[in-house]
mmCIF file of C-alpha atoms in Angstrom:
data_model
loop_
_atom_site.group_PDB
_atom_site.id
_atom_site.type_symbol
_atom_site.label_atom_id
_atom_site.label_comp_id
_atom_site.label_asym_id
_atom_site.label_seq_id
_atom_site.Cartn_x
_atom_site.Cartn_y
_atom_site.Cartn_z
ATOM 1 C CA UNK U 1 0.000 0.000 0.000
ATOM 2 C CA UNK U 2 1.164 3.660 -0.654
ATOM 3 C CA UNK U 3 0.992 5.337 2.574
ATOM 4 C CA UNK U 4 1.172 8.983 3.192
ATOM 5 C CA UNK U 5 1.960 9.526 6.944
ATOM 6 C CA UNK U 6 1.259 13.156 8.156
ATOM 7 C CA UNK U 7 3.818 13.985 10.685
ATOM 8 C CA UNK U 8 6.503 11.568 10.314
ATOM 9 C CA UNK U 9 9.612 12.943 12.191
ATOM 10 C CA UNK U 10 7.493 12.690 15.617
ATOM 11 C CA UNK U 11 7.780 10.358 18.311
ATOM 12 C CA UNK U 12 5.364 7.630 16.628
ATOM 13 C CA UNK U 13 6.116 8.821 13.274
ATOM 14 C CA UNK U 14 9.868 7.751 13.637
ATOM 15 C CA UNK U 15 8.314 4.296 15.466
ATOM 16 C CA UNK U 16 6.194 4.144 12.098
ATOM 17 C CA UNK U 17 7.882 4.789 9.333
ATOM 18 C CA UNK U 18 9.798 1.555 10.090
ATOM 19 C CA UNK U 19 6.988 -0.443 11.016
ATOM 20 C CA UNK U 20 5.083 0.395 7.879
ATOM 21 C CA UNK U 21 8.148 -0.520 5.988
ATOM 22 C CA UNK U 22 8.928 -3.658 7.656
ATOM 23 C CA UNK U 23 4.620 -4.726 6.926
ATOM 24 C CA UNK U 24 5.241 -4.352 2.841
ATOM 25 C CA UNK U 25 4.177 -0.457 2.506
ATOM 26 C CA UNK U 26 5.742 1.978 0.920
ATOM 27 C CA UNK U 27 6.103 5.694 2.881
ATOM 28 C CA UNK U 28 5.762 8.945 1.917
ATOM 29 C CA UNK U 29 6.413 10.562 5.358
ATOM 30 C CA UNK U 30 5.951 14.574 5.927
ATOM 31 C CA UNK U 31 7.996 17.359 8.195
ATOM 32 C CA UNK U 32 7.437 20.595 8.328
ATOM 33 C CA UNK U 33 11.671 20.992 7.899
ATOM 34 C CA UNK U 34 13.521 20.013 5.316
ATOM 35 C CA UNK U 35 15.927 19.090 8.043
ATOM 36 C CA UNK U 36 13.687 16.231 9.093
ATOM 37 C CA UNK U 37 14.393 14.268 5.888
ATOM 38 C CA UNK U 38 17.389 12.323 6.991
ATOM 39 C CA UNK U 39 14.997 11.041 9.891
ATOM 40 C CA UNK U 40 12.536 10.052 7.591
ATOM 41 C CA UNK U 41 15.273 8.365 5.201
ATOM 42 C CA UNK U 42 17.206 6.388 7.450
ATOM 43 C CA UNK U 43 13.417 4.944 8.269
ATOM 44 C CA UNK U 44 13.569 3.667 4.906
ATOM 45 C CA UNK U 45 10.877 6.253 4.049
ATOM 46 C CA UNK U 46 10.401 9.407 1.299
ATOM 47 C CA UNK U 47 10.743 12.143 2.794
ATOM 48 C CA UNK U 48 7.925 15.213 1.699
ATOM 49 C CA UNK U 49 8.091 19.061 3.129
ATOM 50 C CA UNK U 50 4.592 19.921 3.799
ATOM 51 C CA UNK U 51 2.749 23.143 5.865
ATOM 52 C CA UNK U 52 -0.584 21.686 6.370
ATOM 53 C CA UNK U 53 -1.853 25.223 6.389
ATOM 54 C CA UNK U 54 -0.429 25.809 2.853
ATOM 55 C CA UNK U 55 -2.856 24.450 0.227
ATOM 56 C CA UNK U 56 0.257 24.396 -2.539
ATOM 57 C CA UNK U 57 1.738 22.380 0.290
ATOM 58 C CA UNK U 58 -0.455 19.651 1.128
ATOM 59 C CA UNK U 59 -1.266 18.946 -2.701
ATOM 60 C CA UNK U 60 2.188 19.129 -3.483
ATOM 61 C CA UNK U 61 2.603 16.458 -0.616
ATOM 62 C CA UNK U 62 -0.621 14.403 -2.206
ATOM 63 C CA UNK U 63 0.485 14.846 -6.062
ATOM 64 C CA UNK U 64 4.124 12.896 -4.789
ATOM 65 C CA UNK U 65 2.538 10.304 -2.823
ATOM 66 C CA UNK U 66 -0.915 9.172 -4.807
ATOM 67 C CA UNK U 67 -1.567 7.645 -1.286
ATOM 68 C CA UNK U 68 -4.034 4.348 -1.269
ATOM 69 C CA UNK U 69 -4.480 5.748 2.397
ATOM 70 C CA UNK U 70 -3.350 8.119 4.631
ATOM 71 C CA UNK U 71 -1.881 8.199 8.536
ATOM 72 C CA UNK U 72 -2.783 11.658 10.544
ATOM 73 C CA UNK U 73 0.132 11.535 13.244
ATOM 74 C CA UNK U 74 0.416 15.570 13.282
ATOM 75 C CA UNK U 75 0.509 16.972 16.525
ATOM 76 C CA UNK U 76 2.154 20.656 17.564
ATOM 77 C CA UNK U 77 3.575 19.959 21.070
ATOM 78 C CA UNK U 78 7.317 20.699 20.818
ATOM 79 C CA UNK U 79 7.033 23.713 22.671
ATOM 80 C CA UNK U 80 4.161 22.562 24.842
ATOM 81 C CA UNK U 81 1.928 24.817 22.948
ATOM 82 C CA UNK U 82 -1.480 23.905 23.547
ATOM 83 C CA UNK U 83 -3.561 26.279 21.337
ATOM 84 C CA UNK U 84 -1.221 25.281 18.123
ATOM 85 C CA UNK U 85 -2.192 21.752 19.318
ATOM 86 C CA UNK U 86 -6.168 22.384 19.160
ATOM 87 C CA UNK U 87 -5.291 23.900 15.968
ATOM 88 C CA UNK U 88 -4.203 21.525 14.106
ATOM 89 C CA UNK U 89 -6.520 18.700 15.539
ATOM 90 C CA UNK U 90 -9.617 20.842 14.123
ATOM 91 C CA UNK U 91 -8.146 22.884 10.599
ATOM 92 C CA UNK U 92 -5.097 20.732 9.991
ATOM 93 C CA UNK U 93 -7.211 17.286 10.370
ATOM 94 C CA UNK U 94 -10.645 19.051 8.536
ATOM 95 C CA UNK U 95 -7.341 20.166 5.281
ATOM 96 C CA UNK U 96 -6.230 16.617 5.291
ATOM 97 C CA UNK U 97 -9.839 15.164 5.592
ATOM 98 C CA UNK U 98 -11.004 17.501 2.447
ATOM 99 C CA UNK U 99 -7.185 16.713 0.842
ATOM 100 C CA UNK U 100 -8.052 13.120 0.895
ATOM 101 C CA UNK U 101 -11.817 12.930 -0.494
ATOM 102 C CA UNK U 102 -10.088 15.109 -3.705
ATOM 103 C CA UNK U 103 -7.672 12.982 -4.435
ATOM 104 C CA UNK U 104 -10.467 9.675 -3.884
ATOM 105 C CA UNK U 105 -8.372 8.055 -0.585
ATOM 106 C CA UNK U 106 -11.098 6.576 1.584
ATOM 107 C CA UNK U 107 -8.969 5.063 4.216
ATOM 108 C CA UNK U 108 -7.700 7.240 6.801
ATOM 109 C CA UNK U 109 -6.170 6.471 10.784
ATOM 110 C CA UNK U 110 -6.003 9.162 12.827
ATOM 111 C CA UNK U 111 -4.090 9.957 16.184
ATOM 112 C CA UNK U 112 -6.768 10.729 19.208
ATOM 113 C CA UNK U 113 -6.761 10.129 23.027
ATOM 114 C CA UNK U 114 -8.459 7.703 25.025
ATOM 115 C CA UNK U 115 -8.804 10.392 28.102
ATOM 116 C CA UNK U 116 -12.274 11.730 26.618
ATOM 117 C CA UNK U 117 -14.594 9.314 28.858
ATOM 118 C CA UNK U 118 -16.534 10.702 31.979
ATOM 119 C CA UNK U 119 -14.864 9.276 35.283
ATOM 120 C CA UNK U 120 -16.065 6.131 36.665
ATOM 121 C CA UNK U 121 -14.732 3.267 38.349
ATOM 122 C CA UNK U 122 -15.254 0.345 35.168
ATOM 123 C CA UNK U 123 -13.314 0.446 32.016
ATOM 124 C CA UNK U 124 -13.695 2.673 29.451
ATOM 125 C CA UNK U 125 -14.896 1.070 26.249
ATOM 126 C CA UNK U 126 -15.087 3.098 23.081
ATOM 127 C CA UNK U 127 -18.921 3.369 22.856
ATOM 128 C CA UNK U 128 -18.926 6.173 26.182
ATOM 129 C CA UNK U 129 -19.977 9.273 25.109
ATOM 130 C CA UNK U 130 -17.582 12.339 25.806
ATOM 131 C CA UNK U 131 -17.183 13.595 28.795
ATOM 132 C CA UNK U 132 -18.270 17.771 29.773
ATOM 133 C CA UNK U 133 -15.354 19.564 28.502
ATOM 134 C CA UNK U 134 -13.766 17.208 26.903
ATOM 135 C CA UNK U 135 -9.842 18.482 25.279
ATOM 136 C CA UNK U 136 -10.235 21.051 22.821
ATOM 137 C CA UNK U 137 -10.330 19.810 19.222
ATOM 138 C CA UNK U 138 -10.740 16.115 19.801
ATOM 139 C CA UNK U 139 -14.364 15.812 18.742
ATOM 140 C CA UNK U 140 -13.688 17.608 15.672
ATOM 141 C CA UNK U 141 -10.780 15.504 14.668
ATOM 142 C CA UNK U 142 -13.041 12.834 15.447
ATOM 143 C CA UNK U 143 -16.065 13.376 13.687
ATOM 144 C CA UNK U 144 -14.102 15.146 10.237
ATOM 145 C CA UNK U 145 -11.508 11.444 10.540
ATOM 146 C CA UNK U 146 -15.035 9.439 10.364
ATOM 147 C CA UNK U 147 -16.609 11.468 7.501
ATOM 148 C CA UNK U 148 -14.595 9.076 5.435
ATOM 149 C CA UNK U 149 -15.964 5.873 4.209
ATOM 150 C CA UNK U 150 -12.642 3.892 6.006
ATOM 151 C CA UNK U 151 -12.278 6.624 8.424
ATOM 152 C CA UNK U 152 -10.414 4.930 11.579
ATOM 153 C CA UNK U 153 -10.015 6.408 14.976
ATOM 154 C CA UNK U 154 -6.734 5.256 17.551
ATOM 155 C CA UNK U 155 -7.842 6.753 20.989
ATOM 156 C CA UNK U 156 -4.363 6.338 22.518
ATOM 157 C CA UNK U 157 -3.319 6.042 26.159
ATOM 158 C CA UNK U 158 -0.519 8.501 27.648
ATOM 159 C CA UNK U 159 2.230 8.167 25.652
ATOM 160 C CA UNK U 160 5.592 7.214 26.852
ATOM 161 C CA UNK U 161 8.809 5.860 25.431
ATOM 162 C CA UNK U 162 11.882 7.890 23.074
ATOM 163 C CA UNK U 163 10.652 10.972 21.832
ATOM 164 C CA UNK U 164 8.192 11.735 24.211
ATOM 165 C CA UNK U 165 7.473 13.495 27.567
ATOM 166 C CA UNK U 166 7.955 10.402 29.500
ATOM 167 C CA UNK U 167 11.689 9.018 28.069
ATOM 168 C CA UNK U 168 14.744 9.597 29.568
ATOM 169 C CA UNK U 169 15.444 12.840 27.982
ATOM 170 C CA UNK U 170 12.703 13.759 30.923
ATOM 171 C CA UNK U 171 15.680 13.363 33.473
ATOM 172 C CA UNK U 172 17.508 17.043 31.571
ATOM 173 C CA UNK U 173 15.804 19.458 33.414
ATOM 174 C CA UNK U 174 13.609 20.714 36.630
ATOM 175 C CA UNK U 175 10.943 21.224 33.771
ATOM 176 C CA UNK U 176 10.990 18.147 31.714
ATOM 177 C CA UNK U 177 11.003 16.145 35.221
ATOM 178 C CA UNK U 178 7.965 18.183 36.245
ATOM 179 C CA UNK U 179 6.024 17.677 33.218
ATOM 180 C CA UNK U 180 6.981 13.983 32.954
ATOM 181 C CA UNK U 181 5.270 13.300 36.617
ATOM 182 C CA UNK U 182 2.163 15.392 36.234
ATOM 183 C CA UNK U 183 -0.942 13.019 36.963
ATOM 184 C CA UNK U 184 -3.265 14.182 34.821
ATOM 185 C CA UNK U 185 -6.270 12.513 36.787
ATOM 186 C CA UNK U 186 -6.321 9.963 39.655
ATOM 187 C CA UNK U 187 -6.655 7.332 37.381
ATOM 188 C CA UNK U 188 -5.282 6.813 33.761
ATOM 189 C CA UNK U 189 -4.195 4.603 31.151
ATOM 190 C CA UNK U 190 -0.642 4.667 29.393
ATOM 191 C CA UNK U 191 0.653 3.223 25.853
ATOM 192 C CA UNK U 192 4.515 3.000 25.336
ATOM 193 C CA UNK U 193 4.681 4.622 21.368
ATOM 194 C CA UNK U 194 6.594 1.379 19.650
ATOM 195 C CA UNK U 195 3.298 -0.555 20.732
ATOM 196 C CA UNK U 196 0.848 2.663 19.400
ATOM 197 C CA UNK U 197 2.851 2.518 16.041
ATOM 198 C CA UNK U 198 2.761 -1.129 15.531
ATOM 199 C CA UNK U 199 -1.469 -0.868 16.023
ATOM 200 C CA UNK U 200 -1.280 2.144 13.793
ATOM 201 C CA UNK U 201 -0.041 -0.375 11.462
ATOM 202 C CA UNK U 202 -2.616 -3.115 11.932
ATOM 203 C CA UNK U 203 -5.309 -0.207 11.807
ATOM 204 C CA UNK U 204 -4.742 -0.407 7.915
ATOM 205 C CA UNK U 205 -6.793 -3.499 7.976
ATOM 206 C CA UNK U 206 -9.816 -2.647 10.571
ATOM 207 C CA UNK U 207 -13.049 -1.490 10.456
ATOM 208 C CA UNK U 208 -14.449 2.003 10.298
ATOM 209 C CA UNK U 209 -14.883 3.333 13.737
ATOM 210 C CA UNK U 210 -12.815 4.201 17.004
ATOM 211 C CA UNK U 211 -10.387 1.646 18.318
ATOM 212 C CA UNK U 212 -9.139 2.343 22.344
ATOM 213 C CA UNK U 213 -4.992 2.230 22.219
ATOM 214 C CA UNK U 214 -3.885 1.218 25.813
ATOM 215 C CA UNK U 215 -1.839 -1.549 27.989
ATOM 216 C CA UNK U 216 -3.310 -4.314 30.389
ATOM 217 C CA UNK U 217 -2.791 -2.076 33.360
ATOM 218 C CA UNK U 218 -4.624 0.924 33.749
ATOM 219 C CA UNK U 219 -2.917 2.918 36.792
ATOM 220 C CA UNK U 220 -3.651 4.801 39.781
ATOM 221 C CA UNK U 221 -1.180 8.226 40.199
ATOM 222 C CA UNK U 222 -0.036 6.976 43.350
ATOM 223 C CA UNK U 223 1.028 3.447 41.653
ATOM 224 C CA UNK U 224 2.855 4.892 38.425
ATOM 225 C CA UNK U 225 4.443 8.394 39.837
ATOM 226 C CA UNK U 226 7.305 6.532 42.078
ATOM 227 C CA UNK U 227 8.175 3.798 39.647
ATOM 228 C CA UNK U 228 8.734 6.342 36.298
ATOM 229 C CA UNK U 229 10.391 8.777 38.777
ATOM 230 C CA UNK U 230 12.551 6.085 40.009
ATOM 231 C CA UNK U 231 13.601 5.443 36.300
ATOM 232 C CA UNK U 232 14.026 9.255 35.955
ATOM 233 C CA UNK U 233 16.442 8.743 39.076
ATOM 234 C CA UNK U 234 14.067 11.465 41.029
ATOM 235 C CA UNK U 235 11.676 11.029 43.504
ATOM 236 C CA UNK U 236 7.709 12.372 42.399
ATOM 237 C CA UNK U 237 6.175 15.355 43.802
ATOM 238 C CA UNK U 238 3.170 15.446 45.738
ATOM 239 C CA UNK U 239 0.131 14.472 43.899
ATOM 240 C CA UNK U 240 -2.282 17.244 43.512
ATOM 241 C CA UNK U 241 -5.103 17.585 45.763
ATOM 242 C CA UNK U 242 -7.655 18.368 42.981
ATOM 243 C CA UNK U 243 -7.098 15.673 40.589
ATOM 244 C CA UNK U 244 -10.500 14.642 38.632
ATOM 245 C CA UNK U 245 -11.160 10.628 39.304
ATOM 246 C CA UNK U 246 -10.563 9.704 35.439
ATOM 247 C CA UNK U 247 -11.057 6.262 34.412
ATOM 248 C CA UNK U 248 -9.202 3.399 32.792
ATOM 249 C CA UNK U 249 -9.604 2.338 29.609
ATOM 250 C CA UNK U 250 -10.266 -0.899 27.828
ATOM 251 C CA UNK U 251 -8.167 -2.370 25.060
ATOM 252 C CA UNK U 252 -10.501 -5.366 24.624
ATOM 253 C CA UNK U 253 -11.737 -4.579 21.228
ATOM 254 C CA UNK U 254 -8.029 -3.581 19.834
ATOM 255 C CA UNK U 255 -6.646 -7.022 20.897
ATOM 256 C CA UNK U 256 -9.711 -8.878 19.517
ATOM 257 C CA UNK U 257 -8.283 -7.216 15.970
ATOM 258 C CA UNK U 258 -4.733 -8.748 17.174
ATOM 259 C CA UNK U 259 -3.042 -6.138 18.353
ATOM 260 C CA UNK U 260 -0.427 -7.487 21.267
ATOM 261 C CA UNK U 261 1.469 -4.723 23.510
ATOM 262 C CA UNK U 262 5.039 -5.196 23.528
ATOM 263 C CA UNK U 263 4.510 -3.870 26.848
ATOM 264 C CA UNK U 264 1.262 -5.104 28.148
ATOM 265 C CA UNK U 265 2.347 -2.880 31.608
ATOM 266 C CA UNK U 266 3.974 0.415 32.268
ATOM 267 C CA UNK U 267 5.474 -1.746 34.951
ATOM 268 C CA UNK U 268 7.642 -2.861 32.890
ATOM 269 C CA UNK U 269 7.336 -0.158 30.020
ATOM 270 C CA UNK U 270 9.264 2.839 32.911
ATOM 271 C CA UNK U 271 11.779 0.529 33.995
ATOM 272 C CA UNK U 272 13.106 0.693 29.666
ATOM 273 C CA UNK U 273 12.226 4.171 29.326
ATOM 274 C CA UNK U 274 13.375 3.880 25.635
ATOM 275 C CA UNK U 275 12.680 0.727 24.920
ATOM 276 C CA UNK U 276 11.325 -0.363 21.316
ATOM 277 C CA UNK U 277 13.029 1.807 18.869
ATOM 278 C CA UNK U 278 15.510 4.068 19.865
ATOM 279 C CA UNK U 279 15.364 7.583 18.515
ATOM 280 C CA UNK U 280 16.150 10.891 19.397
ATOM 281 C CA UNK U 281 14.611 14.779 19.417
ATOM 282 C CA UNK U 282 11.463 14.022 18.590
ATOM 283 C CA UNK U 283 8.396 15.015 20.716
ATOM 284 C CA UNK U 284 4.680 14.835 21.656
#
């Protein structure tokens, strides 16, 4: 298959690129830097420039490939800059959506996240509804991903592994520790990004619809903080005293379609920080 990956010099994009070229497919990976293009390469992958904003851009990017289907991985959180990130989850995924139905691709899997549930104390399967004020942008990434006849959805856990928040790049600075250890509710679920590429790659294959993208072991803060800042060689901070409850998430349906963690447990997953592929300044 002739894959177009949007965003392919970022922490799963790097996991990807090899992955898709290991499973028969041929890439066509974009950066927004020239720069990026050895990444992409030494993935075994063709490297493409494109500014989603920039309509030149993205057909230029579409024109090269002639995708049979395309992989939304783009994201804008290299400088923790949240607005850029709803952004691009609402005009960058609508460009690519509209990008795609011109040029006739059908099939299209998209990066979401599985923390979009209302709290409870039973796993999260992917027919909840979202909860009040759920993260900007992620219904309309969503709903404009599904608008396509093979439209797929990966709600992914928190993401940790090389070139993310949680690696061992986190260990660098005051900052990088703190953001690393921040709970973001009492209760969550994590993915390490080797095992959210390699579904990414089996989501080629599935059904329209939203698949959940987590490990066995959904965690309580007060279980996972200590052993990741342990691996950080730190100890955690207090946990905050107005967490919401969150929930954990179910991966039921994702390994009925034979997806297998590599890491079924972030037990295991913090101890190898980096574990998987190894790569380096990327980010999410």
């Amino acid at each position: 298959m002739r894959i177009l990956l949007a965003g392919g010099a970022g922490a799963i994009g790097r996991q990807l690129t090899p992955a898709l070229v290991a499973a028969g497919h041929a890439v066509w990976a974009t950066s927004r830097s020239a720069g990026k293009a050895g990444v992409i390469e030494a993935g075994g992958g063709h490297p493409l420039v494109m500014d989603v904003y920039a309509p030149d851009s993205v057909e230029d990017a579409f024109g090269a490939a002639r995708p049979d289907a395309v992989i939304h991985q783009l994201t804008d959180l290299s400088d923790y800059d949240l607005a850029a990130n709803f952004r691009i989850r609402i005009e960058g995924t609508s460009i690519l959506v509209d990008a795609a139905k011109r040029h006739g691709v059908q099939r299209m899997v998209a990066q979401s996240i599985s923390w979009v549930v209302p709290d409870g104390d039973t796993l999260a399967t992917e027919s909840e509804p979202f909860r009040k004020g759920v993260t900007p942008g992620v219904a309309e990434l969503e709903s404009a991903v599904l608008e396509l006849p093979e439209g797929v959805v990966l709600r992914f856990g928190q993401f940790y592994g090389p070139g993310t928040w949680r690696s061992s790049r986190a260990a660098g600075s005051a900052a990088t520790l703190q953001r690393a250890l921040a709970p973001m509710a009492e209760v969550g679920s994590f993915v390490h990004v080797a095992d959210a590429a390699a579904a990414t790659v089996l989501a080629l294959d599935w059904p329209h619809g939203i698949t959940n993208i987590v490990d066995d072991d959904p965690a309580r803060a007060e279980e996972w903080m200590p052993v990741l800042a342990a691996s950080l060689g730190t100890t955690p901070p207090p946990i905050p005293a107005d967490l919401p409850h969150g929930r954990g998430v179910s991966n039921a349906l994702a390994r009925q379609r034979g997806w297998t963690p590599r890491f079924p447990s972030w037990r295991e997953g913090f101890t190898a920080l980096d574990g998987g592929v190894v790569v380096e300044g990327a980010s999410r």
